[in-house]
Each structure stands twice: as C-alpha cells, then as structure tokens.
Amino acid sequence: MTNRVASTLGVLWPPVLFGVLFLGAWEFIVWFWGIEQFLLPAPSAIWSALAEEIGAVWEATYVTGANALVGLLLGVALGVAMSFVMMRFRIFNDLATPLAVALNAIPIIVIVPVLNNMFSISTEVPRRLMVMLIVFFIVLVNVSKGLRQVQPLHVELMRSYAASPWTVMVKTRIPNAVPFLFTAVKIAAPAAVVTAFVAEYFGGRQNGIGYGITSSAATSNNDVTWAYVAGACALGVTFFTISVGLEKTTVRQAGPRRPGGATT
C-alpha cells in the first residue's frame, strides 16, 4: 500500500507543481504589468467569480458533462461495433471508411445547426449526436487498426490448430485491439467535452458551459467567463483521468500486454 501511495504521489506532484507555478506566474504577470481585467483577469479574480457563481457553473458543467458522457458512450459502442463489422466484411470496410472520413471532415459549426433543425430546440439530442460522431471516428480508426495489426505468425499458429475465424478474433485480434481502444478513449474523452460545449455555441437549450461562456462574454463579465472556462477544463481533466483509471484497472486485471498505438 505504501509503495502504491508513493507511486501515485510520484505521478501527481509534477503536474500539480506545474499548475501552481503556472497560476502563480499568471497572477504575477497580471499584477506586474497592470493588465486590465477585461483583457485578462487574474486567477484570484477568476476564483472569486467561481465562488460567487458556483451554482450556475456547476449546473452548466453538469449539463455539458452529461451530454459529453452520453455521446462518448454511444460513440465508443458504435465505433467498436463498426470496427468488428469492417473487420469481418472487407467490402463493408471499403464502403464505410470513405463515408466516415467524409463525416469527420465536416466542421462542427456546419453539422450542429443541421441537427438542431432536425430535432426540437428543447432537447439535448443534437449535441449528443455531435459528440457521438466525433468519438465514433476516433474509436473506429484505432480499434480497426488494432484488430488488423496482428502478428501474422500468431494468426497462422491459430489456423494451424484449425481455429475458427471467431476463435482467432477472440484469442488474438481482440486482445491486440484492447490497448488501441483505451488509447482511443483517452483521446476521445477530452474531445467529447470540447465538442459538447462548442456545440452549445450554435443554438439549442441555453443551459451548458458554451452558453455560459458566450453570455458572460457578451456582457463583458470576463472573470465569470473564465470561471466557466475553468469548469470546462475541470470536466475535461475528469474525463481523461477516469479513462486512464479504467485503462490501468483493466490492464492490472488482464495482465500486461503489448501497448497499442493510436491515430487521431
């Protein structure tokens, strides 16, 4: 237990120290050069605004986090399922890959208004669908890569024992794809948060971090704007930390495996 605590502290203290130094330097620069608050508020001013508006910031963070989480889960599930289909049917891979690339190339600012017109303005469905599309592509590319980049020797060995395609998939391809999946999730988790609150800029319900940022910026409440930004940062870090924790827990239970790569 002591070794585990020491290891955890060894991992945590560098980013914590960097964060403290960064905020201290920020505070000093604002004070030393006398930067006006409407240009760049000091961290102390942002903290005061966050303390005053904690209820509104928390509610907005909860809404954006829920949208990001639902979209993330749907995107991961759909991406993994589509990866297996594309692995099993090569013709489907040839047909679906260009479509997925084309969808990913369309900017968020184009898709979100279209989705808002398709669904009721009082629903969160457009934002969650937007998150799902972004996550889907990240997971699809990486899991497909993990399923295919198997050592030929391993596949030939399985076939020499008359293993069925399903057995090869379960015993060889899926274990090889697991590291790729977790790497994709670590990329997709913060991306889901970013997509969720960026989608809030383009219509829909006025209740998330994106709306909080735009409304406070429009009234020149820059310290409140940065308080919402801090909420978005905390949400992104939380999503990433949870994804890392899930990866470590899974690897610890399954045993060490060869690390996979990822493609953004």
Coordinates of N, CA and C in Angstrom, one line a residue, residues 5 7 20 23 28 35 46 50 55-56 81 88 117 135 166 183 192-193 199 213 219 225 227 241 246 252 263:
V5 N 0.9 4.2 -2.8 CA 0.7 5.7 -2.4 C 1.9 6.5 -2.9
S7 N 3.9 5.7 -5.4 CA 3.9 5.8 -6.8 C 2.8 6.8 -7.3
V20 N 0.6 25.0 -10.2 CA 0.8 26.0 -9.2 C 1.7 27.1 -9.7
L23 N -0.1 29.2 -12.5 CA -1.1 30.1 -11.9 C -0.4 31.3 -11.2
F28 N 1.2 37.0 -11.2 CA 2.3 38.0 -11.2 C 2.3 38.8 -12.4
I35 N -2.4 44.6 -16.2 CA -3.3 44.2 -17.2 C -4.7 44.4 -16.8
I46 N -10.6 35.2 -11.0 CA -11.4 34.1 -11.5 C -11.9 33.2 -10.4
L50 N -15.7 32.4 -9.6 CA -16.2 31.0 -9.5 C -16.9 30.7 -8.2
G55 N -22.9 27.9 -8.3 CA -24.2 27.2 -8.6 C -24.4 27.1 -10.1
A56 N -24.3 28.3 -10.7 CA -24.6 28.3 -12.2 C -23.5 27.5 -12.9
A81 N -18.4 -1.5 -32.5 CA -19.3 -2.4 -33.3 C -18.9 -2.3 -34.8
R88 N -14.8 -8.0 -40.3 CA -15.4 -9.3 -40.8 C -15.7 -9.2 -42.3
N117 N -32.0 21.7 -36.5 CA -33.2 21.9 -37.3 C -33.9 20.5 -37.4
V135 N -16.5 11.1 -31.5 CA -15.9 9.9 -30.8 C -15.9 8.7 -31.7
W166 N -13.9 -17.0 -35.6 CA -14.3 -16.4 -34.4 C -13.3 -16.7 -33.2
T183 N -6.4 3.7 -25.8 CA -5.7 4.9 -26.3 C -6.7 5.8 -27.0
A192 N -14.7 14.8 -26.4 CA -16.1 14.8 -26.2 C -16.5 16.0 -25.4
V193 N -15.8 16.4 -24.4 CA -16.1 17.6 -23.7 C -16.0 18.8 -24.5
A199 N -20.6 22.8 -29.3 CA -21.9 22.6 -29.9 C -22.9 23.5 -29.3
I213 N -20.3 30.7 -21.3 CA -19.2 31.4 -21.8 C -19.6 32.6 -22.7
T219 N -21.6 40.2 -22.0 CA -21.8 41.3 -21.0 C -20.5 41.8 -20.4
T225 N -16.6 34.6 -17.3 CA -16.3 33.8 -18.5 C -15.2 32.8 -18.2
A227 N -14.4 31.7 -15.3 CA -14.9 30.7 -14.4 C -15.6 29.5 -15.1
T241 N -8.9 11.6 -16.7 CA -8.5 10.8 -15.6 C -9.2 9.5 -15.4
L246 N -9.6 3.6 -15.9 CA -10.2 2.4 -16.4 C -9.2 1.6 -17.1
R252 N -4.4 -4.1 -15.2 CA -4.0 -4.8 -14.0 C -4.7 -6.2 -13.8
T263 N -4.4 6.7 -33.6 CA -4.4 7.7 -34.7 C -5.5 8.7 -34.4

